[in-house]
Amino acid sequence: MREFHKNKIAIYEYDEWRIIEKAFDEKTNQRSETIFSLGNGYLGIRGNLEEGYSGDPKTSLVGTYINGIYESEPIMYGEYHYGYPLWGQTMINVTDWRLISFWIEDEKFDMLKGSIKDYNRTLDMKNGKLTRELIWRSPKDKEIYVKIERFVSLTNKHLAAIRFMIKPLNFDGEITFISELDGNVKNKNLREQALIVIDKWADERLGYIQQKTNKTEFTIGCSMYNDFYCKEQDIEYSLEKIEEDKKIGIKITFKGEKDQTYILDKYVNFYTSRDVVENEIMNYAKEGVLEAKTAGYDNLYNEHKEYLFKFWEDADIKIKGDIALQQGIRFNSFQLLQSVGRDGITNIGAKGLTGEGYEGHYFWDSEIYVLPFFLYSRPEISKALLMYRYNTLDKARERAREMRSKGALFPWRTINGEEASSYFPASTAQYHIDADITYAIYKYVEATDDFDFLINYGAEIVFETARMWADRGGYIPLKDNKFCINEVTGPDEYKPCVDNNCYTNYMARFNLNYGVYVAELLKAKYPQKYEELKEKINLKEEELVEWKNAADNMYLPYDERLGINPQDDSFLYKEPYDVDSIPVEETPLVTNWHQLNIMRYQICKQADVILLMFLLGDEFDIELKKRNYDFYEPKTTHDSSLSACVFSIIASEIGYKEQAYNYFMQTARMDLDDYNNNAHEGIHTACMAGTWASVVNGFAGMRVYNGELHFKPYLPEKWESYEFRVKYKNRQINVKVEDNLTIYKLLDGDDIVIWHKGNRVELSKMKEVTLS
């Protein structure tokens, strides 16, 4: 197997709950800015230094982002063809709020000037706080202790706060703090500055900036309140407001005394025209920081910590035996929580709220990779992700009409629901996203019994996507009049625009069958709702017959000679290639090989057929899964971060435990150890969710068959135990796997039947069941 973690060096200390940086290095600064990002699903900030950065601008990316707030620019084409998207979408970098600098007389605190000792930067994942602590010796030999904390509130999405503490160690003298809001912000991928400052003001403690996007006309307001005090005694100080063209600030000057601690608490609020009407943004933002000051930093932080405590109770995976992997999986879970939208109008970007890679776009990653993590820990978040798709359904209908198709066609890359990718072979051609969304709806209803969601929202998506498939395919005489779907791209983007991609055809069949099932369910149990929905979307009964016929006659690729599922009609006719012979420096291939060379060989970018073996696992026997794995594993470069976790899961299922573990390691520390050399652009949210799946679906073998939970757990050789919790049908189950033992405990909800290695097990509340 290809191991793309070779020669990677961990730059953070191993710790179960913390990411610890013991030395500041310009060369890895931009990567650390990603790793030390904070967010709450609405607001995200990279781990930029509060005082600013005087190093090479290429080694830093300043970023604060609000989920779903974007700017559009025309997409530039050498040649434009019908159906190409006209406008791109980019999540914008908004007001830079974290700026706090200080001077000791005429010397500005700077990490790259003077000298640093006792340096420590720590991301506390258990409590949701970033802390930087150090002693700085200025060029004129003045020593000062510095401790800076920040958090982005998980209980108030508009709120963030910084506590900046300093203590002179060998001097008395004048010290000046400057706290700023900077509206002069840019995005590296936009040709023009997205935001213009339309209002700003400051008094001696409060400050406010209001900005507006040029094209999309979002208005964003950012307010701050600065509370300065001395820890040991009352202190005299002067306050002065600062106003520049696109910046406002507060200047605090005082006489610093040796061994006295001085503290600046900075409270910040963001509101947008999506949250409140435009002329009320300033009032909400101003009142927000005043309320924060009244509540106080410690109380706000304690509320934030309490939220995290409850989250970890539901979502934590405890590993004994490998501290590096324990750290990795907790980091991944923490960043997923910080990145995911929870309001039904936003989703989760491939890079979360941590960077500008993929321009903040949402992908199918949300439904197939990220949603299951929340479905079995915080199902209400999964529902919110699906509501985003419902709230953009009209955009999907418009795209289907543009593509001369019926029903709805959801976008490959998007923020606002419109397709934003200029390269159709790897975007629009990936029609499977319709089936991925339907599959996620199915899994959500299966796990929650939330039929109200299905009736009022999900069914409409299911019907419109089934319509698309029935129209998109056709009965081909040379394929024995089977229903074929031609000119599509499956998950493997290295094989674009092929006929009968195996993943796509199977998932389309699932979508069509589920459409018929949901229609029959609504007819039988909710007839009035069914009639209302039929009328709303002009659904005809004969369409159900059409869906059933297409599903029953779907062409499902299978090669009798090899006993495998060909990835598509042409894959087996391509020239084989030794993937292991490809030098590491030539990967990923998409940036080092011409696409015609990639397409001509039996080379896969990522899991495709193997992903199908997982998602629709009950349709394939174990021997077929093994043959497919053996065939595709040597042909896969894993140039996509979505790939390794899927191979880990199937390797666990077929008994390839060593490969399962190796692939799991490549998911668990993808960003912490920067396996793909691109962590500086932002985290890999789908890969992070895949870490959870590698344990729960892989090592523990969790599946849902016929509405019941099945487990087939084993313990990786290097571990002493692992433990996690699963929410399912209003129950919560704790699963602990030790050497030769699995312990199940129903923590909440009514009695439930589960299956352990094919054996029926009854669980009653708070009673442990121990099995070999």
JSON list of N, CA, C and O in Angstrom, two decimals, residues 206-252:
[
{"chain": "A", "resi": 206, "resn": "LEU", "atom": "N", "xyz": [-15.37, 51.40, 23.21]},
{"chain": "A", "resi": 206, "resn": "LEU", "atom": "CA", "xyz": [-16.13, 50.72, 22.16]},
{"chain": "A", "resi": 206, "resn": "LEU", "atom": "C", "xyz": [-15.58, 51.06, 20.79]},
{"chain": "A", "resi": 206, "resn": "LEU", "atom": "O", "xyz": [-15.05, 52.16, 20.58]},
{"chain": "A", "resi": 207, "resn": "GLY", "atom": "N", "xyz": [-15.75, 50.14, 19.87]},
{"chain": "A", "resi": 207, "resn": "GLY", "atom": "CA", "xyz": [-15.40, 50.40, 18.49]},
{"chain": "A", "resi": 207, "resn": "GLY", "atom": "C", "xyz": [-16.31, 49.59, 17.57]},
{"chain": "A", "resi": 207, "resn": "GLY", "atom": "O", "xyz": [-16.83, 48.53, 17.97]},
{"chain": "A", "resi": 208, "resn": "TYR", "atom": "N", "xyz": [-16.50, 50.08, 16.35]},
{"chain": "A", "resi": 208, "resn": "TYR", "atom": "CA", "xyz": [-17.42, 49.41, 15.43]},
{"chain": "A", "resi": 208, "resn": "TYR", "atom": "C", "xyz": [-16.98, 49.68, 13.99]},
{"chain": "A", "resi": 208, "resn": "TYR", "atom": "O", "xyz": [-16.60, 50.81, 13.64]},
{"chain": "A", "resi": 209, "resn": "ILE", "atom": "N", "xyz": [-17.05, 48.63, 13.17]},
{"chain": "A", "resi": 209, "resn": "ILE", "atom": "CA", "xyz": [-16.84, 48.76, 11.73]},
{"chain": "A", "resi": 209, "resn": "ILE", "atom": "C", "xyz": [-17.97, 48.04, 11.01]},
{"chain": "A", "resi": 209, "resn": "ILE", "atom": "O", "xyz": [-18.34, 46.91, 11.39]},
{"chain": "A", "resi": 210, "resn": "GLN", "atom": "N", "xyz": [-18.50, 48.68, 10.00]},
{"chain": "A", "resi": 210, "resn": "GLN", "atom": "CA", "xyz": [-19.53, 48.04, 9.16]},
{"chain": "A", "resi": 210, "resn": "GLN", "atom": "C", "xyz": [-19.02, 48.00, 7.73]},
{"chain": "A", "resi": 210, "resn": "GLN", "atom": "O", "xyz": [-18.51, 48.98, 7.21]},
{"chain": "A", "resi": 211, "resn": "GLN", "atom": "N", "xyz": [-19.16, 46.82, 7.11]},
{"chain": "A", "resi": 211, "resn": "GLN", "atom": "CA", "xyz": [-18.67, 46.62, 5.76]},
{"chain": "A", "resi": 211, "resn": "GLN", "atom": "C", "xyz": [-19.76, 46.01, 4.89]},
{"chain": "A", "resi": 211, "resn": "GLN", "atom": "O", "xyz": [-20.73, 45.43, 5.40]},
{"chain": "A", "resi": 212, "resn": "LYS", "atom": "N", "xyz": [-19.55, 46.11, 3.58]},
{"chain": "A", "resi": 212, "resn": "LYS", "atom": "CA", "xyz": [-20.52, 45.55, 2.64]},
{"chain": "A", "resi": 212, "resn": "LYS", "atom": "C", "xyz": [-19.78, 44.97, 1.45]},
{"chain": "A", "resi": 212, "resn": "LYS", "atom": "O", "xyz": [-18.78, 45.53, 0.98]},
{"chain": "A", "resi": 213, "resn": "THR", "atom": "N", "xyz": [-20.28, 43.82, 0.99]},
{"chain": "A", "resi": 213, "resn": "THR", "atom": "CA", "xyz": [-19.66, 43.20, -0.19]},
{"chain": "A", "resi": 213, "resn": "THR", "atom": "C", "xyz": [-20.12, 43.94, -1.45]},
{"chain": "A", "resi": 213, "resn": "THR", "atom": "O", "xyz": [-21.23, 44.44, -1.52]},
{"chain": "A", "resi": 214, "resn": "ASN", "atom": "N", "xyz": [-19.25, 43.97, -2.44]},
{"chain": "A", "resi": 214, "resn": "ASN", "atom": "CA", "xyz": [-19.53, 44.72, -3.66]},
{"chain": "A", "resi": 214, "resn": "ASN", "atom": "C", "xyz": [-20.65, 44.11, -4.49]},
{"chain": "A", "resi": 214, "resn": "ASN", "atom": "O", "xyz": [-21.56, 44.80, -4.92]},
{"chain": "A", "resi": 215, "resn": "LYS", "atom": "N", "xyz": [-20.58, 42.79, -4.71]},
{"chain": "A", "resi": 215, "resn": "LYS", "atom": "CA", "xyz": [-21.52, 42.14, -5.62]},
{"chain": "A", "resi": 215, "resn": "LYS", "atom": "C", "xyz": [-22.70, 41.50, -4.90]},
{"chain": "A", "resi": 215, "resn": "LYS", "atom": "O", "xyz": [-23.85, 41.67, -5.30]},
{"chain": "A", "resi": 216, "resn": "THR", "atom": "N", "xyz": [-22.43, 40.75, -3.85]},
{"chain": "A", "resi": 216, "resn": "THR", "atom": "CA", "xyz": [-23.49, 39.99, -3.17]},
{"chain": "A", "resi": 216, "resn": "THR", "atom": "C", "xyz": [-24.28, 40.84, -2.18]},
{"chain": "A", "resi": 216, "resn": "THR", "atom": "O", "xyz": [-25.35, 40.43, -1.72]},
{"chain": "A", "resi": 217, "resn": "GLU", "atom": "N", "xyz": [-23.73, 42.00, -1.81]},
{"chain": "A", "resi": 217, "resn": "GLU", "atom": "CA", "xyz": [-24.41, 42.97, -0.96]},
{"chain": "A", "resi": 217, "resn": "GLU", "atom": "C", "xyz": [-24.77, 42.42, 0.43]},
{"chain": "A", "resi": 217, "resn": "GLU", "atom": "O", "xyz": [-25.80, 42.74, 0.99]},
{"chain": "A", "resi": 218, "resn": "PHE", "atom": "N", "xyz": [-23.88, 41.60, 0.97]},
{"chain": "A", "resi": 218, "resn": "PHE", "atom": "CA", "xyz": [-23.97, 41.25, 2.38]},
{"chain": "A", "resi": 218, "resn": "PHE", "atom": "C", "xyz": [-23.41, 42.40, 3.20]},
{"chain": "A", "resi": 218, "resn": "PHE", "atom": "O", "xyz": [-22.38, 43.00, 2.83]},
{"chain": "A", "resi": 219, "resn": "THR", "atom": "N", "xyz": [-24.05, 42.71, 4.30]},
{"chain": "A", "resi": 219, "resn": "THR", "atom": "CA", "xyz": [-23.52, 43.70, 5.23]},
{"chain": "A", "resi": 219, "resn": "THR", "atom": "C", "xyz": [-23.05, 43.00, 6.49]},
{"chain": "A", "resi": 219, "resn": "THR", "atom": "O", "xyz": [-23.76, 42.14, 7.03]},
{"chain": "A", "resi": 220, "resn": "ILE", "atom": "N", "xyz": [-21.85, 43.37, 6.94]},
{"chain": "A", "resi": 220, "resn": "ILE", "atom": "CA", "xyz": [-21.24, 42.74, 8.11]},
{"chain": "A", "resi": 220, "resn": "ILE", "atom": "C", "xyz": [-20.85, 43.82, 9.10]},
{"chain": "A", "resi": 220, "resn": "ILE", "atom": "O", "xyz": [-20.18, 44.79, 8.74]},
{"chain": "A", "resi": 221, "resn": "GLY", "atom": "N", "xyz": [-21.29, 43.67, 10.32]},
{"chain": "A", "resi": 221, "resn": "GLY", "atom": "CA", "xyz": [-20.91, 44.59, 11.37]},
{"chain": "A", "resi": 221, "resn": "GLY", "atom": "C", "xyz": [-20.08, 43.89, 12.43]},
{"chain": "A", "resi": 221, "resn": "GLY", "atom": "O", "xyz": [-20.39, 42.77, 12.84]},
{"chain": "A", "resi": 222, "resn": "CYS", "atom": "N", "xyz": [-19.01, 44.56, 12.88]},
{"chain": "A", "resi": 222, "resn": "CYS", "atom": "CA", "xyz": [-18.14, 44.00, 13.91]},
{"chain": "A", "resi": 222, "resn": "CYS", "atom": "C", "xyz": [-17.92, 45.06, 14.99]},
{"chain": "A", "resi": 222, "resn": "CYS", "atom": "O", "xyz": [-17.52, 46.20, 14.69]},
{"chain": "A", "resi": 223, "resn": "SER", "atom": "N", "xyz": [-18.20, 44.70, 16.23]},
{"chain": "A", "resi": 223, "resn": "SER", "atom": "CA", "xyz": [-18.03, 45.62, 17.35]},
{"chain": "A", "resi": 223, "resn": "SER", "atom": "C", "xyz": [-17.02, 45.05, 18.34]},
{"chain": "A", "resi": 223, "resn": "SER", "atom": "O", "xyz": [-16.81, 43.83, 18.39]},
{"chain": "A", "resi": 224, "resn": "MET", "atom": "N", "xyz": [-16.42, 45.94, 19.12]},
{"chain": "A", "resi": 224, "resn": "MET", "atom": "CA", "xyz": [-15.52, 45.49, 20.19]},
{"chain": "A", "resi": 224, "resn": "MET", "atom": "C", "xyz": [-15.72, 46.35, 21.43]},
{"chain": "A", "resi": 224, "resn": "MET", "atom": "O", "xyz": [-16.11, 47.52, 21.35]},
{"chain": "A", "resi": 225, "resn": "TYR", "atom": "N", "xyz": [-15.48, 45.72, 22.57]},
{"chain": "A", "resi": 225, "resn": "TYR", "atom": "CA", "xyz": [-15.42, 46.45, 23.83]},
{"chain": "A", "resi": 225, "resn": "TYR", "atom": "C", "xyz": [-14.13, 46.04, 24.53]},
{"chain": "A", "resi": 225, "resn": "TYR", "atom": "O", "xyz": [-13.81, 44.83, 24.59]},
{"chain": "A", "resi": 226, "resn": "ASN", "atom": "N", "xyz": [-13.38, 47.01, 25.04]},
{"chain": "A", "resi": 226, "resn": "ASN", "atom": "CA", "xyz": [-12.09, 46.75, 25.66]},
{"chain": "A", "resi": 226, "resn": "ASN", "atom": "C", "xyz": [-12.14, 47.10, 27.14]},
{"chain": "A", "resi": 226, "resn": "ASN", "atom": "O", "xyz": [-12.47, 48.24, 27.51]},
{"chain": "A", "resi": 227, "resn": "ASP", "atom": "N", "xyz": [-11.85, 46.12, 27.97]},
{"chain": "A", "resi": 227, "resn": "ASP", "atom": "CA", "xyz": [-11.89, 46.29, 29.43]},
{"chain": "A", "resi": 227, "resn": "ASP", "atom": "C", "xyz": [-10.47, 46.10, 29.97]},
{"chain": "A", "resi": 227, "resn": "ASP", "atom": "O", "xyz": [-9.94, 44.97, 29.95]},
{"chain": "A", "resi": 228, "resn": "PHE", "atom": "N", "xyz": [-9.87, 47.18, 30.45]},
{"chain": "A", "resi": 228, "resn": "PHE", "atom": "CA", "xyz": [-8.48, 47.12, 30.92]},
{"chain": "A", "resi": 228, "resn": "PHE", "atom": "C", "xyz": [-8.43, 47.28, 32.44]},
{"chain": "A", "resi": 228, "resn": "PHE", "atom": "O", "xyz": [-9.12, 48.12, 33.02]},
{"chain": "A", "resi": 229, "resn": "TYR", "atom": "N", "xyz": [-7.58, 46.46, 33.10]},
{"chain": "A", "resi": 229, "resn": "TYR", "atom": "CA", "xyz": [-7.45, 46.55, 34.55]},
{"chain": "A", "resi": 229, "resn": "TYR", "atom": "C", "xyz": [-6.15, 45.89, 34.98]},
{"chain": "A", "resi": 229, "resn": "TYR", "atom": "O", "xyz": [-5.50, 45.15, 34.21]},
{"chain": "A", "resi": 230, "resn": "CYS", "atom": "N", "xyz": [-5.78, 46.17, 36.21]},
{"chain": "A", "resi": 230, "resn": "CYS", "atom": "CA", "xyz": [-4.60, 45.54, 36.83]},
{"chain": "A", "resi": 230, "resn": "CYS", "atom": "C", "xyz": [-5.06, 44.47, 37.79]},
{"chain": "A", "resi": 230, "resn": "CYS", "atom": "O", "xyz": [-6.01, 44.69, 38.56]},
{"chain": "A", "resi": 231, "resn": "LYS", "atom": "N", "xyz": [-4.39, 43.35, 37.78]},
{"chain": "A", "resi": 231, "resn": "LYS", "atom": "CA", "xyz": [-4.83, 42.22, 38.61]},
{"chain": "A", "resi": 231, "resn": "LYS", "atom": "C", "xyz": [-4.62, 42.50, 40.10]},
{"chain": "A", "resi": 231, "resn": "LYS", "atom": "O", "xyz": [-5.42, 42.09, 40.93]},
{"chain": "A", "resi": 232, "resn": "GLU", "atom": "N", "xyz": [-3.55, 43.21, 40.44]},
{"chain": "A", "resi": 232, "resn": "GLU", "atom": "CA", "xyz": [-3.18, 43.37, 41.85]},
{"chain": "A", "resi": 232, "resn": "GLU", "atom": "C", "xyz": [-3.67, 44.67, 42.48]},
{"chain": "A", "resi": 232, "resn": "GLU", "atom": "O", "xyz": [-3.79, 44.75, 43.71]},
{"chain": "A", "resi": 233, "resn": "GLN", "atom": "N", "xyz": [-3.91, 45.71, 41.68]},
{"chain": "A", "resi": 233, "resn": "GLN", "atom": "CA", "xyz": [-4.22, 47.01, 42.27]},
{"chain": "A", "resi": 233, "resn": "GLN", "atom": "C", "xyz": [-4.95, 47.89, 41.27]},
{"chain": "A", "resi": 233, "resn": "GLN", "atom": "O", "xyz": [-4.98, 47.59, 40.08]},
{"chain": "A", "resi": 234, "resn": "ASP", "atom": "N", "xyz": [-5.54, 48.96, 41.77]},
{"chain": "A", "resi": 234, "resn": "ASP", "atom": "CA", "xyz": [-6.11, 49.97, 40.88]},
{"chain": "A", "resi": 234, "resn": "ASP", "atom": "C", "xyz": [-4.98, 50.65, 40.12]},
{"chain": "A", "resi": 234, "resn": "ASP", "atom": "O", "xyz": [-3.86, 50.78, 40.62]},
{"chain": "A", "resi": 235, "resn": "ILE", "atom": "N", "xyz": [-5.29, 51.12, 38.93]},
{"chain": "A", "resi": 235, "resn": "ILE", "atom": "CA", "xyz": [-4.24, 51.70, 38.10]},
{"chain": "A", "resi": 235, "resn": "ILE", "atom": "C", "xyz": [-4.79, 52.91, 37.34]},
{"chain": "A", "resi": 235, "resn": "ILE", "atom": "O", "xyz": [-5.94, 52.92, 36.91]},
{"chain": "A", "resi": 236, "resn": "GLU", "atom": "N", "xyz": [-3.96, 53.90, 37.19]},
{"chain": "A", "resi": 236, "resn": "GLU", "atom": "CA", "xyz": [-4.31, 55.05, 36.37]},
{"chain": "A", "resi": 236, "resn": "GLU", "atom": "C", "xyz": [-3.83, 54.81, 34.94]},
{"chain": "A", "resi": 236, "resn": "GLU", "atom": "O", "xyz": [-2.70, 54.33, 34.73]},
{"chain": "A", "resi": 237, "resn": "TYR", "atom": "N", "xyz": [-4.64, 55.18, 34.00]},
{"chain": "A", "resi": 237, "resn": "TYR", "atom": "CA", "xyz": [-4.27, 55.01, 32.60]},
{"chain": "A", "resi": 237, "resn": "TYR", "atom": "C", "xyz": [-5.04, 56.01, 31.75]},
{"chain": "A", "resi": 237, "resn": "TYR", "atom": "O", "xyz": [-6.07, 56.55, 32.17]},
{"chain": "A", "resi": 238, "resn": "SER", "atom": "N", "xyz": [-4.55, 56.27, 30.57]},
{"chain": "A", "resi": 238, "resn": "SER", "atom": "CA", "xyz": [-5.22, 57.17, 29.65]},
{"chain": "A", "resi": 238, "resn": "SER", "atom": "C", "xyz": [-5.78, 56.37, 28.46]},
{"chain": "A", "resi": 238, "resn": "SER", "atom": "O", "xyz": [-5.21, 55.36, 28.06]},
{"chain": "A", "resi": 239, "resn": "LEU", "atom": "N", "xyz": [-6.89, 56.86, 27.94]},
{"chain": "A", "resi": 239, "resn": "LEU", "atom": "CA", "xyz": [-7.55, 56.21, 26.79]},
{"chain": "A", "resi": 239, "resn": "LEU", "atom": "C", "xyz": [-7.63, 57.20, 25.64]},
{"chain": "A", "resi": 239, "resn": "LEU", "atom": "O", "xyz": [-7.91, 58.39, 25.84]},
{"chain": "A", "resi": 240, "resn": "GLU", "atom": "N", "xyz": [-7.37, 56.68, 24.45]},
{"chain": "A", "resi": 240, "resn": "GLU", "atom": "CA", "xyz": [-7.43, 57.53, 23.26]},
{"chain": "A", "resi": 240, "resn": "GLU", "atom": "C", "xyz": [-7.97, 56.70, 22.10]},
{"chain": "A", "resi": 240, "resn": "GLU", "atom": "O", "xyz": [-7.55, 55.56, 21.90]},
{"chain": "A", "resi": 241, "resn": "LYS", "atom": "N", "xyz": [-8.91, 57.25, 21.37]},
{"chain": "A", "resi": 241, "resn": "LYS", "atom": "CA", "xyz": [-9.43, 56.51, 20.22]},
{"chain": "A", "resi": 241, "resn": "LYS", "atom": "C", "xyz": [-8.57, 56.78, 18.99]},
{"chain": "A", "resi": 241, "resn": "LYS", "atom": "O", "xyz": [-7.95, 57.85, 18.86]},
{"chain": "A", "resi": 242, "resn": "ILE", "atom": "N", "xyz": [-8.52, 55.80, 18.10]},
{"chain": "A", "resi": 242, "resn": "ILE", "atom": "CA", "xyz": [-7.73, 55.89, 16.87]},
{"chain": "A", "resi": 242, "resn": "ILE", "atom": "C", "xyz": [-8.69, 55.67, 15.70]},
{"chain": "A", "resi": 242, "resn": "ILE", "atom": "O", "xyz": [-9.48, 54.70, 15.70]},
{"chain": "A", "resi": 243, "resn": "GLU", "atom": "N", "xyz": [-8.62, 56.52, 14.71]},
{"chain": "A", "resi": 243, "resn": "GLU", "atom": "CA", "xyz": [-9.43, 56.33, 13.51]},
{"chain": "A", "resi": 243, "resn": "GLU", "atom": "C", "xyz": [-8.56, 56.52, 12.29]},
{"chain": "A", "resi": 243, "resn": "GLU", "atom": "O", "xyz": [-7.90, 57.55, 12.15]},
{"chain": "A", "resi": 244, "resn": "GLU", "atom": "N", "xyz": [-8.54, 55.52, 11.43]},
{"chain": "A", "resi": 244, "resn": "GLU", "atom": "CA", "xyz": [-7.85, 55.60, 10.14]},
{"chain": "A", "resi": 244, "resn": "GLU", "atom": "C", "xyz": [-8.86, 55.31, 9.05]},
{"chain": "A", "resi": 244, "resn": "GLU", "atom": "O", "xyz": [-10.04, 55.12, 9.32]},
{"chain": "A", "resi": 245, "resn": "ASP", "atom": "N", "xyz": [-8.38, 55.25, 7.81]},
{"chain": "A", "resi": 245, "resn": "ASP", "atom": "CA", "xyz": [-9.27, 55.10, 6.67]},
{"chain": "A", "resi": 245, "resn": "ASP", "atom": "C", "xyz": [-10.18, 53.89, 6.79]},
{"chain": "A", "resi": 245, "resn": "ASP", "atom": "O", "xyz": [-11.39, 53.98, 6.65]},
{"chain": "A", "resi": 246, "resn": "LYS", "atom": "N", "xyz": [-9.61, 52.72, 7.09]},
{"chain": "A", "resi": 246, "resn": "LYS", "atom": "CA", "xyz": [-10.39, 51.49, 7.18]},
{"chain": "A", "resi": 246, "resn": "LYS", "atom": "C", "xyz": [-10.18, 50.78, 8.51]},
{"chain": "A", "resi": 246, "resn": "LYS", "atom": "O", "xyz": [-10.40, 49.57, 8.62]},
{"chain": "A", "resi": 247, "resn": "LYS", "atom": "N", "xyz": [-9.77, 51.54, 9.50]},
{"chain": "A", "resi": 247, "resn": "LYS", "atom": "CA", "xyz": [-9.40, 50.92, 10.77]},
{"chain": "A", "resi": 247, "resn": "LYS", "atom": "C", "xyz": [-9.80, 51.84, 11.92]},
{"chain": "A", "resi": 247, "resn": "LYS", "atom": "O", "xyz": [-9.75, 53.06, 11.80]},
{"chain": "A", "resi": 248, "resn": "ILE", "atom": "N", "xyz": [-10.21, 51.23, 13.02]},
{"chain": "A", "resi": 248, "resn": "ILE", "atom": "CA", "xyz": [-10.43, 52.00, 14.25]},
{"chain": "A", "resi": 248, "resn": "ILE", "atom": "C", "xyz": [-9.74, 51.26, 15.40]},
{"chain": "A", "resi": 248, "resn": "ILE", "atom": "O", "xyz": [-9.50, 50.05, 15.32]},
{"chain": "A", "resi": 249, "resn": "GLY", "atom": "N", "xyz": [-9.42, 52.02, 16.45]},
{"chain": "A", "resi": 249, "resn": "GLY", "atom": "CA", "xyz": [-8.73, 51.39, 17.55]},
{"chain": "A", "resi": 249, "resn": "GLY", "atom": "C", "xyz": [-8.84, 52.18, 18.84]},
{"chain": "A", "resi": 249, "resn": "GLY", "atom": "O", "xyz": [-9.33, 53.31, 18.88]},
{"chain": "A", "resi": 250, "resn": "ILE", "atom": "N", "xyz": [-8.39, 51.53, 19.91]},
{"chain": "A", "resi": 250, "resn": "ILE", "atom": "CA", "xyz": [-8.35, 52.12, 21.24]},
{"chain": "A", "resi": 250, "resn": "ILE", "atom": "C", "xyz": [-6.90, 52.05, 21.73]},
{"chain": "A", "resi": 250, "resn": "ILE", "atom": "O", "xyz": [-6.29, 50.98, 21.72]},
{"chain": "A", "resi": 251, "resn": "LYS", "atom": "N", "xyz": [-6.39, 53.20, 22.17]},
{"chain": "A", "resi": 251, "resn": "LYS", "atom": "CA", "xyz": [-5.02, 53.25, 22.69]},
{"chain": "A", "resi": 251, "resn": "LYS", "atom": "C", "xyz": [-5.06, 53.44, 24.20]},
{"chain": "A", "resi": 251, "resn": "LYS", "atom": "O", "xyz": [-5.72, 54.36, 24.70]},
{"chain": "A", "resi": 252, "resn": "ILE", "atom": "N", "xyz": [-4.39, 52.53, 24.92]},
{"chain": "A", "resi": 252, "resn": "ILE", "atom": "CA", "xyz": [-4.36, 52.56, 26.39]},
{"chain": "A", "resi": 252, "resn": "ILE", "atom": "C", "xyz": [-2.91, 52.74, 26.83]},
{"chain": "A", "resi": 252, "resn": "ILE", "atom": "O", "xyz": [-2.05, 51.92, 26.50]}
]
